[in-house]
Amino acid sequence: MNQSFLYTALSLTAYSPPGLLNYVFFVLCLLLDPNLHKPMYTFLLHLALNGIVGSCAVCPKVMQSLLSRDPFISYGGCLLQVLFVNVYTLCAYAILAVMAYDRYISICKPLQYHTIITPGRVRVLLAAAYLFPVGLTASQVYLTSQLPLCRFAVNKMFCDNLVVVKLACFRRDLDNVYGLFIVCSLVLFPFVCVLLSYMQILSVSWRASKASQRKALSTCAPHLIIFINFSTIILYSVLYNRRDSVSVLGNFLNSTLFALLPPLFHPLVYGLRTKEIQRSIQKLLLAAPPRLGPAPPHLRVAPVDRSPHPASRRPGS
């Protein structure tokens, strides 16, 4: 790889001069509340942490560029952004697939749940959900970095692998095959796993009682909502990135959906749909100060007799 490319400045032409739209999007980025990323469950915790990775990969540079008249990013910084954006996307899909497997065991094999979903197996599943996306993405970014650049204008608000490949003087079949392999193994395969899990859950719930069906729906609804939402956003982003010319509003919408909506939306969905989190929030918001009841016998203090002592009374009084 030619090391000089790492310090080549790429022009981000998707940014307009500082104006109302730039300031509005800057404020939206600033309102990303880290307190929303505190879920109560292990898998949701990692999904939220992964959302923070995605936001940090996109939002700081976007916010800086929104207030700059000449937005630039180094080629090395662009490749680093590609790495973290892909890790965020692929790890999220892997974690959602792991969560679907957890829901499948919980509903279809409830008596075996604690023997199957052990702490050790949770660590193995999470390790796989991180190691495979990170390893494959790092290899893809390395292959992309070997391409010589002939263009230096990026008509997007942030870098992704396809954007960088379009800047190259030529494209190799190896890059296309490897990208297709990543999509099949880390997008389509998790997608199929989630579908199969919910088909089994639906089959078991269909034969269960009404109460069991309601419990299954309550358990699976947050995950299903998040999975559909995230899949829709990723599909939109993929179609958007394949366009050569897009408007400023289109760039703004894609960046908002991809970098801001999932990290904010996912904790809110679980907070609104999960009874344990609802009870915790209600307890926090509606907690009243404890009432002062009678003190225990060993802490009671006898009342003080303030009347004059008989010996101190005057005669005849």
CSV table of C-alpha atoms in Angstrom, one decimal:
chain,number,residue,atom,x,y,z
A,1,MET,CA,0.0,0.0,0.0
A,2,ASN,CA,1.2,3.5,-0.8
A,3,GLN,CA,1.6,5.1,2.6
A,4,SER,CA,1.1,8.6,1.2
A,5,PHE,CA,-2.6,7.8,0.5
A,6,LEU,CA,-3.2,7.7,4.3
A,7,TYR,CA,-2.6,11.4,4.4
A,8,THR,CA,-4.5,12.3,1.3
A,9,ALA,CA,-7.5,14.7,2.0
A,10,LEU,CA,-10.8,13.6,0.6
A,11,SER,CA,-13.4,16.3,-0.1
A,12,LEU,CA,-16.9,15.6,1.6
A,13,THR,CA,-19.1,17.3,-1.0
A,14,ALA,CA,-22.3,16.2,0.7
A,15,TYR,CA,-22.0,19.1,3.2
A,16,SER,CA,-23.5,22.4,2.3
A,17,PRO,CA,-22.1,25.7,3.8
A,18,PRO,CA,-23.1,26.1,7.4
A,19,GLY,CA,-26.8,26.9,7.6
A,20,LEU,CA,-30.1,26.0,9.4
A,21,LEU,CA,-30.1,22.4,8.3
A,22,ASN,CA,-26.5,21.9,9.5
A,23,TYR,CA,-27.2,23.4,12.9
A,24,VAL,CA,-30.4,21.3,13.3
A,25,PHE,CA,-28.5,18.1,12.6
A,26,PHE,CA,-25.7,19.2,14.9
A,27,VAL,CA,-28.1,19.7,17.7
A,28,LEU,CA,-29.7,16.2,17.0
A,29,CYS,CA,-26.2,14.7,17.2
A,30,LEU,CA,-25.5,16.5,20.5
A,31,LEU,CA,-28.8,15.2,22.1
A,32,LEU,CA,-27.6,11.6,21.9
A,33,ASP,CA,-28.1,10.8,25.6
A,34,PRO,CA,-25.6,8.2,26.9
A,35,ASN,CA,-28.0,7.4,29.8
A,36,LEU,CA,-30.3,5.6,27.3
A,37,HIS,CA,-27.6,3.0,26.8
A,38,LYS,CA,-28.0,1.2,30.1
A,39,PRO,CA,-30.1,-1.9,29.5
A,40,MET,CA,-30.8,-4.6,32.1
A,41,TYR,CA,-29.8,-7.7,30.2
A,42,THR,CA,-26.5,-8.9,28.9
A,43,PHE,CA,-27.4,-9.1,25.2
A,44,LEU,CA,-29.2,-5.8,25.2
A,45,LEU,CA,-26.2,-4.3,27.0
A,46,HIS,CA,-23.9,-5.3,24.2
A,47,LEU,CA,-26.5,-4.2,21.6
A,48,ALA,CA,-26.5,-0.7,23.2
A,49,LEU,CA,-22.7,-0.6,23.5
A,50,ASN,CA,-22.5,-1.5,19.8
A,51,GLY,CA,-24.9,1.3,19.1
A,52,ILE,CA,-22.5,3.7,20.9
A,53,VAL,CA,-19.7,2.4,18.6
A,54,GLY,CA,-21.7,3.2,15.6
A,55,SER,CA,-22.6,6.7,16.8
A,56,CYS,CA,-19.1,7.5,17.8
A,57,ALA,CA,-17.8,6.3,14.4
A,58,VAL,CA,-20.1,8.8,12.6
A,59,CYS,CA,-21.4,11.6,14.8
A,60,PRO,CA,-18.2,13.4,15.9
A,61,LYS,CA,-16.9,13.8,12.4
A,62,VAL,CA,-20.3,14.7,11.0
A,63,MET,CA,-20.8,17.3,13.8
A,64,GLN,CA,-17.4,18.8,13.0
A,65,SER,CA,-18.0,18.9,9.3
A,66,LEU,CA,-21.5,20.5,9.8
A,67,LEU,CA,-19.8,23.6,11.3
A,68,SER,CA,-16.9,23.7,8.9
A,69,ARG,CA,-16.9,25.5,5.6
A,70,ASP,CA,-14.3,23.1,4.0
A,71,PRO,CA,-15.1,19.6,5.3
A,72,PHE,CA,-12.2,17.2,4.8
A,73,ILE,CA,-11.2,13.8,6.1
A,74,SER,CA,-7.9,12.1,5.7
A,75,TYR,CA,-7.8,8.8,3.7
A,76,GLY,CA,-6.7,7.0,6.8
A,77,GLY,CA,-9.5,8.5,8.8
A,78,CYS,CA,-12.0,7.5,6.1
A,79,LEU,CA,-10.8,3.9,6.2
A,80,LEU,CA,-11.0,3.9,10.0
A,81,GLN,CA,-14.6,5.2,9.8
A,82,VAL,CA,-15.4,2.4,7.3
A,83,LEU,CA,-14.0,-0.2,9.8
A,84,PHE,CA,-16.1,1.0,12.7
A,85,VAL,CA,-19.2,1.6,10.6
A,86,ASN,CA,-19.1,-2.0,9.3
A,87,VAL,CA,-18.3,-3.4,12.7
A,88,TYR,CA,-21.3,-1.6,14.1
A,89,THR,CA,-23.6,-2.9,11.4
A,90,LEU,CA,-22.4,-6.5,11.3
A,91,CYS,CA,-22.1,-6.9,15.1
A,92,ALA,CA,-25.6,-5.6,15.6
A,93,TYR,CA,-26.9,-8.2,13.2
A,94,ALA,CA,-24.9,-10.9,15.0
A,95,ILE,CA,-26.2,-9.9,18.4
A,96,LEU,CA,-29.8,-9.7,17.2
A,97,ALA,CA,-29.4,-13.3,15.9
A,98,VAL,CA,-28.0,-14.4,19.3
A,99,MET,CA,-30.9,-12.7,21.0
A,100,ALA,CA,-33.3,-14.5,18.7
A,101,TYR,CA,-31.7,-17.8,19.7
A,102,ASP,CA,-32.1,-16.9,23.4
A,103,ARG,CA,-35.8,-16.1,22.9
A,104,TYR,CA,-36.2,-19.5,21.0
A,105,ILE,CA,-34.7,-21.5,23.9
A,106,SER,CA,-36.7,-19.5,26.4
A,107,ILE,CA,-40.1,-20.2,24.8
A,108,CYS,CA,-39.6,-23.5,23.0
A,109,LYS,CA,-37.4,-25.2,25.6
A,110,PRO,CA,-38.2,-23.4,28.9
A,111,LEU,CA,-37.3,-26.3,31.2
A,112,GLN,CA,-33.8,-26.6,29.6
A,113,TYR,CA,-33.1,-22.9,29.4
A,114,HIS,CA,-30.7,-22.7,32.3
A,115,THR,CA,-28.8,-25.8,31.1
A,116,ILE,CA,-28.4,-24.5,27.6
A,117,ILE,CA,-28.0,-20.7,28.1
A,118,THR,CA,-25.2,-20.9,30.6
A,119,PRO,CA,-22.8,-18.0,31.4
A,120,GLY,CA,-20.1,-19.8,29.5
A,121,ARG,CA,-22.2,-20.3,26.4
A,122,VAL,CA,-23.3,-16.6,26.6
A,123,ARG,CA,-19.6,-15.6,26.6
A,124,VAL,CA,-19.0,-17.9,23.6
A,125,LEU,CA,-21.9,-16.5,21.6
A,126,LEU,CA,-20.9,-12.9,22.3
A,127,ALA,CA,-17.3,-13.6,21.4
A,128,ALA,CA,-18.4,-15.1,18.1
A,129,ALA,CA,-20.7,-12.1,17.5
A,130,TYR,CA,-17.7,-9.8,17.8
A,131,LEU,CA,-14.7,-11.8,16.5
A,132,PHE,CA,-16.2,-12.8,13.1
A,133,PRO,CA,-17.5,-9.3,12.1
A,134,VAL,CA,-14.3,-7.6,13.3
A,135,GLY,CA,-12.0,-10.0,11.6
A,136,LEU,CA,-13.8,-10.1,8.3
A,137,THR,CA,-14.3,-6.3,8.3
A,138,ALA,CA,-10.7,-5.6,9.0
A,139,SER,CA,-9.7,-7.9,6.1
A,140,GLN,CA,-12.1,-6.1,3.8
A,141,VAL,CA,-10.8,-2.6,4.8
A,142,TYR,CA,-7.2,-3.9,4.2
A,143,LEU,CA,-8.1,-5.0,0.7
A,144,THR,CA,-9.8,-1.7,0.0
A,145,SER,CA,-6.8,0.2,1.2
A,146,GLN,CA,-4.7,-1.5,-1.5
A,147,LEU,CA,-6.7,0.2,-4.3
A,148,PRO,CA,-5.1,3.3,-5.9
A,149,LEU,CA,-7.3,6.4,-5.8
A,150,CYS,CA,-8.2,8.4,-8.9
A,151,ARG,CA,-11.0,10.5,-7.4
A,152,PHE,CA,-11.1,12.4,-4.1
A,153,ALA,CA,-14.7,13.7,-3.7
A,154,VAL,CA,-17.1,11.9,-1.4
A,155,ASN,CA,-20.7,12.8,-1.9
A,156,LYS,CA,-21.8,11.4,1.4
A,157,MET,CA,-21.7,12.6,5.0
A,158,PHE,CA,-19.5,9.7,6.2
A,159,CYS,CA,-17.4,7.0,4.6
A,160,ASP,CA,-18.4,3.4,3.9
A,161,ASN,CA,-16.6,0.7,1.9
A,162,LEU,CA,-18.5,1.2,-1.3
A,163,VAL,CA,-17.9,4.9,-1.2
A,164,VAL,CA,-14.1,4.3,-1.0
A,165,VAL,CA,-14.2,1.6,-3.7
A,166,LYS,CA,-15.9,4.0,-6.1
A,167,LEU,CA,-12.9,6.4,-5.6
A,168,ALA,CA,-10.5,3.8,-6.9
A,169,CYS,CA,-9.0,3.8,-10.4
A,170,PHE,CA,-10.3,0.2,-10.9
A,171,ARG,CA,-12.2,-2.5,-9.2
A,172,ARG,CA,-11.0,-6.1,-8.6
A,173,ASP,CA,-13.1,-9.2,-8.6
A,174,LEU,CA,-11.6,-10.3,-5.3
A,175,ASP,CA,-13.1,-7.3,-3.6
A,176,ASN,CA,-16.6,-8.0,-5.0
A,177,VAL,CA,-16.4,-11.7,-4.1
A,178,TYR,CA,-15.2,-11.0,-0.6
A,179,GLY,CA,-17.9,-8.4,-0.1
A,180,LEU,CA,-20.5,-10.9,-1.2
A,181,PHE,CA,-19.1,-13.4,1.2
A,182,ILE,CA,-19.4,-11.0,4.1
A,183,VAL,CA,-23.0,-10.1,3.2
A,184,CYS,CA,-24.0,-13.8,3.0
A,185,SER,CA,-22.2,-14.9,6.2
A,186,LEU,CA,-22.9,-11.9,8.4
A,187,VAL,CA,-26.2,-10.5,7.1
A,188,LEU,CA,-28.2,-13.1,5.3
A,189,PHE,CA,-27.2,-16.0,7.6
A,190,PRO,CA,-28.2,-14.1,10.8
A,191,PHE,CA,-31.4,-12.9,9.0
A,192,VAL,CA,-32.3,-16.5,8.2
A,193,CYS,CA,-31.5,-17.6,11.8
A,194,VAL,CA,-33.9,-15.0,13.2
A,195,LEU,CA,-36.6,-16.0,10.8
A,196,LEU,CA,-36.2,-19.7,11.7
A,197,SER,CA,-36.2,-18.9,15.4
A,198,TYR,CA,-39.5,-17.0,15.1
A,199,MET,CA,-41.1,-19.7,13.0
A,200,GLN,CA,-40.4,-22.1,15.8
A,201,ILE,CA,-41.6,-19.7,18.4
A,202,LEU,CA,-44.8,-19.1,16.4
A,203,SER,CA,-45.4,-22.8,16.0
A,204,VAL,CA,-45.0,-23.5,19.7
A,205,SER,CA,-47.1,-20.4,20.7
A,206,TRP,CA,-49.9,-21.4,18.4
A,207,ARG,CA,-50.5,-24.6,20.4
A,208,ALA,CA,-50.1,-22.9,23.7
A,209,SER,CA,-52.8,-21.3,25.9
A,210,LYS,CA,-53.8,-17.7,25.5
A,211,ALA,CA,-51.8,-16.7,28.6
A,212,SER,CA,-48.7,-18.4,27.2
A,213,GLN,CA,-49.2,-16.6,23.9
A,214,ARG,CA,-49.5,-13.2,25.6
A,215,LYS,CA,-46.3,-14.0,27.5
A,216,ALA,CA,-44.5,-15.0,24.4
A,217,LEU,CA,-45.6,-11.9,22.6
A,218,SER,CA,-44.5,-9.7,25.4
A,219,THR,CA,-41.1,-11.4,25.5
A,220,CYS,CA,-40.4,-11.3,21.8
A,221,ALA,CA,-42.1,-8.0,20.7
A,222,PRO,CA,-39.2,-5.7,21.7
A,223,HIS,CA,-36.6,-7.8,19.9
A,224,LEU,CA,-38.8,-8.2,16.8
A,225,ILE,CA,-39.5,-4.5,16.6
A,226,ILE,CA,-35.8,-3.7,16.8
A,227,PHE,CA,-34.9,-6.4,14.3
A,228,ILE,CA,-37.4,-5.1,11.7
A,229,ASN,CA,-36.4,-1.5,12.4
A,230,PHE,CA,-32.7,-2.2,12.0
A,231,SER,CA,-33.1,-4.3,8.9
A,232,THR,CA,-35.2,-1.6,7.3
A,233,ILE,CA,-32.6,1.1,8.1
A,234,ILE,CA,-29.7,-1.1,6.7
A,235,LEU,CA,-31.7,-1.9,3.5
A,236,TYR,CA,-32.3,1.8,3.0
A,237,SER,CA,-28.6,2.7,3.6
A,238,VAL,CA,-27.4,0.0,1.2
A,239,LEU,CA,-29.8,1.3,-1.6
A,240,TYR,CA,-28.8,4.9,-0.7
A,241,ASN,CA,-25.1,4.2,-0.9
A,242,ARG,CA,-25.4,2.7,-4.4
A,243,ARG,CA,-26.6,6.1,-5.8
A,244,ASP,CA,-24.0,8.4,-7.3
A,245,SER,CA,-25.9,11.6,-6.8
A,246,VAL,CA,-28.1,12.4,-3.8
A,247,SER,CA,-29.5,15.6,-2.3
A,248,VAL,CA,-28.4,17.3,1.0
A,249,LEU,CA,-31.7,16.2,2.6
A,250,GLY,CA,-31.1,12.6,1.5
A,251,ASN,CA,-27.7,12.6,3.1
A,252,PHE,CA,-29.1,14.1,6.2
A,253,LEU,CA,-31.9,11.5,6.4
A,254,ASN,CA,-29.5,8.6,5.8
A,255,SER,CA,-27.1,9.8,8.5
A,256,THR,CA,-29.9,10.3,11.0
A,257,LEU,CA,-31.5,6.9,10.4
A,258,PHE,CA,-28.2,5.1,10.5
A,259,ALA,CA,-26.2,6.7,13.3
A,260,LEU,CA,-28.8,8.2,15.6
A,261,LEU,CA,-32.1,6.3,15.4
A,262,PRO,CA,-31.0,2.8,16.4
A,263,PRO,CA,-28.9,3.8,19.5
A,264,LEU,CA,-31.9,6.0,20.7
A,265,PHE,CA,-34.7,3.7,19.5
A,266,HIS,CA,-33.5,0.3,20.8
A,267,PRO,CA,-33.2,1.2,24.5
A,268,LEU,CA,-36.6,3.0,24.4
A,269,VAL,CA,-38.3,0.0,22.8
A,270,TYR,CA,-37.1,-2.3,25.6
A,271,GLY,CA,-37.8,0.3,28.2
A,272,LEU,CA,-41.4,0.7,27.0
A,273,ARG,CA,-42.1,-3.0,26.2
A,274,THR,CA,-40.3,-4.8,29.1
A,275,LYS,CA,-42.3,-5.1,32.3
A,276,GLU,CA,-39.2,-5.4,34.5
A,277,ILE,CA,-37.8,-2.1,33.1
A,278,GLN,CA,-41.3,-0.5,33.5
A,279,ARG,CA,-41.4,-1.5,37.1
A,280,SER,CA,-37.9,-0.1,37.7
A,281,ILE,CA,-38.8,3.2,36.1
A,282,GLN,CA,-42.1,3.5,38.0
A,283,LYS,CA,-40.3,2.7,41.3
A,284,LEU,CA,-37.8,5.4,40.5
A,285,LEU,CA,-40.3,8.0,39.5
A,286,LEU,CA,-43.1,7.3,41.9
A,287,ALA,CA,-41.1,6.5,45.0
A,288,ALA,CA,-42.5,8.4,48.0
A,289,PRO,CA,-40.5,9.2,51.1
A,290,PRO,CA,-41.1,6.5,53.8
A,291,ARG,CA,-43.7,7.3,56.4
A,292,LEU,CA,-42.6,7.7,59.9
A,293,GLY,CA,-44.2,5.0,61.9
A,294,PRO,CA,-43.9,4.2,65.6
A,295,ALA,CA,-40.4,3.6,66.7
A,296,PRO,CA,-39.3,0.2,67.9
A,297,PRO,CA,-39.7,-0.4,71.7
A,298,HIS,CA,-35.9,-0.2,72.4
A,299,LEU,CA,-35.7,3.2,70.7
A,300,ARG,CA,-38.7,4.8,72.2
A,301,VAL,CA,-38.1,7.7,74.5
A,302,ALA,CA,-40.3,8.3,77.5
A,303,PRO,CA,-42.1,11.6,77.6
A,304,VAL,CA,-40.6,14.2,79.8
A,305,ASP,CA,-42.7,15.3,82.8
A,306,ARG,CA,-42.3,19.1,82.9
A,307,SER,CA,-44.6,19.6,85.9
A,308,PRO,CA,-42.8,20.8,89.1
A,309,HIS,CA,-41.4,18.1,91.3
A,310,PRO,CA,-43.4,17.5,94.4
A,311,ALA,CA,-40.5,18.3,96.7
A,312,SER,CA,-40.0,21.6,95.0
A,313,ARG,CA,-43.6,22.8,95.5
A,314,ARG,CA,-44.3,25.6,98.0
A,315,PRO,CA,-46.3,24.7,101.2
A,316,GLY,CA,-49.9,25.3,100.7
A,317,SER,CA,-49.7,25.3,96.9
